[in-house]
Amino acid sequence: MAHASGVPPTSHAGPSASRSSRPKGPARIALEVVLWAVQLYVAYFMVTVGAIPALTADSGAKGVFQDIGLGLWLMYLTGALELLGAIGLLTPWFSGLAAFGLIFVMSGACITHLTLHDGKGVETPAMILIPLVLIVIGRWSTVKKLGSWLTGGGNRR
């Protein structure tokens, strides 16, 4: 017997049903757990190693940014971007975009260490690029959804 809406009661809600409403298999659940663990680690790293020293004008951070020669405003901007990126990594909606933005911040840090410090200290920002890339790959669907929503292609309820 057909349902009043024409859709059998045992089927999914139709084309408007989101992918997240489908049950997840054990492999996808394991991937989600690993991604959240990596995101937590990177967020902790960005706050403790990046944002706090920059925003509190720690002597080490101050020296690096004074070597750049653009003034300490860049140190505070970088610290703020690192803090915002860390917060974004902890949200399901912005985690992919936050990781994508932090790739640019950490790439700038790598370039700075390679050009102004003869490579001294480049290991720290370089090693954090790998988990950031993995987060972007793992959360690419959130980046696409956010981009679609921002450009008007998404469902704005």
CSV table of C-alpha atoms in Angstrom, one decimal:
chain,number,residue,atom,x,y,z
A,1,MET,CA,0.0,0.0,0.0
A,2,ALA,CA,1.4,3.4,-0.9
A,3,HIS,CA,2.0,6.1,1.6
A,4,ALA,CA,0.1,9.4,1.2
A,5,SER,CA,3.2,11.2,0.1
A,6,GLY,CA,4.0,8.6,-2.5
A,7,VAL,CA,7.1,7.6,-0.7
A,8,PRO,CA,7.1,4.2,1.1
A,9,PRO,CA,7.5,4.6,4.9
A,10,THR,CA,10.6,2.4,5.0
A,11,SER,CA,12.7,4.5,2.6
A,12,HIS,CA,14.9,7.4,3.5
A,13,ALA,CA,13.4,10.8,3.6
A,14,GLY,CA,14.2,11.4,0.0
A,15,PRO,CA,16.7,13.5,-1.9
A,16,SER,CA,16.7,16.1,0.9
A,17,ALA,CA,18.1,13.6,3.4
A,18,SER,CA,21.6,14.5,4.4
A,19,ARG,CA,24.5,12.1,4.2
A,20,SER,CA,25.0,12.4,7.9
A,21,SER,CA,21.7,10.8,8.6
A,22,ARG,CA,22.8,7.5,7.1
A,23,PRO,CA,24.4,5.0,9.5
A,24,LYS,CA,28.2,5.0,9.5
A,25,GLY,CA,30.2,1.9,9.2
A,26,PRO,CA,33.0,0.9,11.6
A,27,ALA,CA,35.7,2.2,9.2
A,28,ARG,CA,34.1,5.6,8.9
A,29,ILE,CA,33.6,5.8,12.7
A,30,ALA,CA,37.3,4.9,13.2
A,31,LEU,CA,38.3,7.6,10.7
A,32,GLU,CA,36.1,10.2,12.5
A,33,VAL,CA,37.8,9.3,15.9
A,34,VAL,CA,41.3,9.6,14.4
A,35,LEU,CA,40.4,12.9,12.7
A,36,TRP,CA,39.0,14.4,15.9
A,37,ALA,CA,42.2,13.2,17.8
A,38,VAL,CA,44.4,14.8,15.2
A,39,GLN,CA,42.3,18.0,15.3
A,40,LEU,CA,42.6,18.2,19.1
A,41,TYR,CA,46.3,17.7,19.0
A,42,VAL,CA,46.8,20.4,16.3
A,43,ALA,CA,44.5,22.8,18.2
A,44,TYR,CA,46.4,22.3,21.4
A,45,PHE,CA,49.7,22.8,19.5
A,46,MET,CA,48.5,26.0,17.8
A,47,VAL,CA,47.4,27.5,21.1
A,48,THR,CA,50.4,26.5,23.2
A,49,VAL,CA,53.2,26.8,20.7
A,50,GLY,CA,51.8,29.5,18.4
A,51,ALA,CA,49.0,31.7,19.8
A,52,ILE,CA,50.0,32.2,23.4
A,53,PRO,CA,53.7,33.1,22.7
A,54,ALA,CA,52.6,35.5,20.0
A,55,LEU,CA,49.7,37.1,21.8
A,56,THR,CA,51.7,37.6,25.0
A,57,ALA,CA,54.8,38.9,23.2
A,58,ASP,CA,57.0,36.1,24.4
A,59,SER,CA,60.7,37.1,23.9
A,60,GLY,CA,61.3,34.2,21.5
A,61,ALA,CA,58.3,35.1,19.3
A,62,LYS,CA,59.2,38.8,19.6
A,63,GLY,CA,62.7,38.1,18.3
A,64,VAL,CA,61.5,36.1,15.3
A,65,PHE,CA,59.0,38.7,14.3
A,66,GLN,CA,61.4,41.6,14.8
A,67,ASP,CA,63.8,39.8,12.4
A,68,ILE,CA,61.0,39.9,9.7
A,69,GLY,CA,61.1,43.7,10.0
A,70,LEU,CA,57.4,44.4,9.5
A,71,GLY,CA,56.7,45.3,13.1
A,72,LEU,CA,55.0,43.5,15.9
A,73,TRP,CA,51.6,43.9,14.5
A,74,LEU,CA,52.3,40.8,12.3
A,75,MET,CA,53.1,38.8,15.5
A,76,TYR,CA,49.7,39.7,17.0
A,77,LEU,CA,47.9,39.0,13.7
A,78,THR,CA,49.6,35.6,13.4
A,79,GLY,CA,48.8,34.8,17.0
A,80,ALA,CA,45.1,35.7,16.4
A,81,LEU,CA,45.0,33.6,13.3
A,82,GLU,CA,46.5,30.7,15.1
A,83,LEU,CA,44.0,31.0,17.9
A,84,LEU,CA,41.0,31.4,15.6
A,85,GLY,CA,42.3,28.4,13.6
A,86,ALA,CA,42.6,26.3,16.8
A,87,ILE,CA,39.0,27.2,17.7
A,88,GLY,CA,37.8,26.4,14.2
A,89,LEU,CA,39.5,23.0,14.4
A,90,LEU,CA,37.3,22.2,17.4
A,91,THR,CA,34.0,22.9,15.5
A,92,PRO,CA,32.5,20.4,13.1
A,93,TRP,CA,31.5,23.1,10.6
A,94,PHE,CA,34.7,25.0,10.3
A,95,SER,CA,37.4,22.3,11.0
A,96,GLY,CA,38.3,21.8,7.3
A,97,LEU,CA,38.4,25.5,6.5
A,98,ALA,CA,40.4,26.2,9.7
A,99,ALA,CA,43.0,23.6,8.7
A,100,PHE,CA,43.1,25.0,5.2
A,101,GLY,CA,43.8,28.5,6.6
A,102,LEU,CA,46.4,27.2,9.0
A,103,ILE,CA,48.3,25.6,6.2
A,104,PHE,CA,48.9,29.1,4.8
A,105,VAL,CA,50.0,30.4,8.3
A,106,MET,CA,52.4,27.5,8.8
A,107,SER,CA,53.7,27.8,5.2
A,108,GLY,CA,54.5,31.4,5.9
A,109,ALA,CA,56.3,30.3,9.1
A,110,CYS,CA,58.3,27.8,7.1
A,111,ILE,CA,59.3,30.4,4.5
A,112,THR,CA,60.3,32.8,7.2
A,113,HIS,CA,62.5,30.2,9.0
A,114,LEU,CA,64.1,29.1,5.7
A,115,THR,CA,64.9,32.6,4.5
A,116,LEU,CA,65.7,34.6,7.6
A,117,HIS,CA,67.0,32.0,10.0
A,118,ASP,CA,68.9,29.7,7.5
A,119,GLY,CA,66.4,26.9,8.2
A,120,LYS,CA,66.8,27.0,12.0
A,121,GLY,CA,63.5,26.1,13.6
A,122,VAL,CA,61.7,25.2,10.3
A,123,GLU,CA,61.0,21.7,11.7
A,124,THR,CA,58.2,22.8,14.0
A,125,PRO,CA,56.0,24.6,11.5
A,126,ALA,CA,56.8,22.0,8.8
A,127,MET,CA,55.8,19.0,10.9
A,128,ILE,CA,52.4,20.5,11.7
A,129,LEU,CA,51.7,20.8,7.9
A,130,ILE,CA,51.2,17.1,7.6
A,131,PRO,CA,48.3,16.7,10.0
A,132,LEU,CA,46.8,19.9,8.7
A,133,VAL,CA,46.7,18.5,5.2
A,134,LEU,CA,45.2,15.2,6.5
A,135,ILE,CA,42.5,17.2,8.3
A,136,VAL,CA,41.7,19.2,5.1
A,137,ILE,CA,41.4,15.9,3.1
A,138,GLY,CA,39.3,14.2,5.8
A,139,ARG,CA,37.1,17.3,6.3
A,140,TRP,CA,36.9,18.3,2.6
A,141,SER,CA,33.1,17.7,2.6
A,142,THR,CA,32.7,20.4,5.2
A,143,VAL,CA,34.8,22.8,3.2
A,144,LYS,CA,32.6,22.1,0.1
A,145,LYS,CA,29.3,22.5,2.1
A,146,LEU,CA,30.5,25.8,3.6
A,147,GLY,CA,31.6,27.1,0.2
A,148,SER,CA,28.3,26.1,-1.3
A,149,TRP,CA,26.4,27.7,1.5
A,150,LEU,CA,28.4,31.0,1.2
A,151,THR,CA,27.9,31.2,-2.5
A,152,GLY,CA,24.2,30.7,-2.3
A,153,GLY,CA,24.1,27.1,-3.5
A,154,GLY,CA,23.4,25.6,-0.1
A,155,ASN,CA,20.2,25.2,1.8
A,156,ARG,CA,19.8,28.3,4.1
A,157,ARG,CA,17.2,27.3,6.6
